[in-house]
Amino acid sequence: MKTKLFIVDDHFMVIEGIKAMLQDEPDIDWLGHAYNADSCLSFLKYHQPEVILMDINLPDKSGIELCKEVFEKYASIKIIGLSTFNQLSFISKMLDHGAMGYLLKNATKQEIITAINTVMKGKNYLSTEAANMMKKPSIADAPTLTRREIEVLQLIAEGMTNAEMANKLFVSATTIDTHRKHLLEKFNAKNTAALIHLAAQMKYL
Amino acid sequence: MKTKLFIVDDHFMVIEGIKAMLQDEPDIDWLGHAYNADSCLSFLKYHQPEVILMDINLPDKSGIELCKEVFEKYASIKIIGLSTFNQLSFISKMLDHGAMGYLLKNATKQEIITAINTVMKGKNYLSTEAANMMKKPSIADAPTLTRREIEVLQLIAEGMTNAEMANKLFVSATTIDTHRKHLLEKFNAKNTAALIHLAAQMKYL
DNA sequence: TACACCATCCTTTAAAAAGGGGATTTTTTC
DNA sequence: GAAAAAATCCCCTTTTTAAAGGATGGTGTA
């Protein structure tokens, strides 16, 4: 039996590429594609794909949001996230919101087919590279910061010294020092450079 | 007369996509593709494409380097840079190193053909979005870093101290200090925190 | 109300980074 | 082959941060 496949991606080349790669596959039934989240949702009102390949970067909303919406409305549809290699920080969010797989856009034909078959069996599929990237510190273990800590963090990133921040925030320099201390602890960072790096990765900056 | 076209991109989907889009074009002669810089250079030893579509992210070296090499050896080949939208900081560098055009990977068939025809006439072609992004000062003026500077930058971001880096890179701590100094100058950063922040924004980290 | 958490302030010591010089060798570029 | 850039090394001084203590008042909630 054929797997009904749908694709959401605003990159024409990617859509054409996947179509070209899969058009001769007997087990794949190409339902069509959408260039943005809106037209994907419209399509789903009248059609029922079994698997959706979904870019995490769409023009109208993020793939993460779309993923969530589709999962809430049509829980039976298996979603496979698609991205280029440098956007892997979103993988875990995608998976949290109902995606069952994750593919990089340099995937081979065989990888795509394996991913589709795997999620159809109800199992998760992560590309090797995606799985590796998952091990990197991500938003998953982002610490909870207080209002003041976020404020100080951002000023540190702008290059201000404790004295300057103290002046700007009308507190003592030692107070800033305490906030810094807490930031280093919460992020488990060795020093300011590592702190800013982690904070940037975790989208605080 | 047909335009001889070659593509370098490590994203199979993109190659398949472009191939699918252009295969019915009477004016395009599809010479083939390469997945990395090395095999592109090998190909060029024995074949002469007129236009190369080149991804700026390749597995073995950056598209910028490849662009430079190809331009030096085969100045008559017109190079069109290819990228997804979030890597536009490299456009100007690509153009500096001999590229004549820049396309985003969500380009339509018509845009690709227009780009190819435009560069064949000896004119530059920038996609509208690329041209817009060029105007943004933020990412555009990312400094050019040396190999060593990039290395040190990344180690700083990991939280290493000068002494640790010196040890790791088998150089004196004062050397690391000099690299740091240059990094601060190039990024025009007040201190390390600001440096890492800027570097992260400019996709160095 | 008691407890956790936040924000504030303090001291001291040691380590690291910033800022200012200058210098040499190798590699790249013109 | 000369000029420019990169990578390496060194000095000195000052500023800034890190680390490790402890302390106080306020707020929100269980």
mmCIF file of C-alpha atoms (C1' of nucleotides) in Angstrom, chain A residues 146-148 171-172 174-175 178-179 191, chain C residues 5-12 16-17:
data_model
loop_
_atom_site.group_PDB
_atom_site.id
_atom_site.type_symbol
_atom_site.label_atom_id
_atom_site.label_comp_id
_atom_site.label_asym_id
_atom_site.label_seq_id
_atom_site.Cartn_x
_atom_site.Cartn_y
_atom_site.Cartn_z
ATOM 1 C CA THR A 146 14.974 35.865 36.740
ATOM 2 C CA ARG A 147 13.981 39.183 35.256
ATOM 3 C CA ARG A 148 17.096 40.831 36.585
ATOM 4 C CA VAL A 171 22.395 49.242 41.890
ATOM 5 C CA SER A 172 25.796 48.540 43.362
ATOM 6 C CA THR A 174 28.584 44.048 43.781
ATOM 7 C CA THR A 175 24.963 43.319 43.029
ATOM 8 C CA THR A 178 26.092 38.437 42.282
ATOM 9 C CA HIS A 179 23.857 38.251 39.233
ATOM 10 C CA ASN A 191 33.500 32.136 32.266
ATOM 11 C "C1'" DC C 5 13.303 32.777 46.025
ATOM 12 C "C1'" DC C 6 14.765 37.186 44.511
ATOM 13 C "C1'" DA C 7 17.380 41.296 44.718
ATOM 14 C "C1'" DT C 8 20.337 43.751 47.108
ATOM 15 C "C1'" DC C 9 25.013 44.688 49.420
ATOM 16 C "C1'" DC C 10 29.585 43.516 51.431
ATOM 17 C "C1'" DT C 11 34.936 41.663 51.765
ATOM 18 C "C1'" DT C 12 39.030 39.462 50.098
ATOM 19 C "C1'" DA C 16 42.229 36.705 33.614
ATOM 20 C "C1'" DA C 17 41.669 40.072 30.187
#
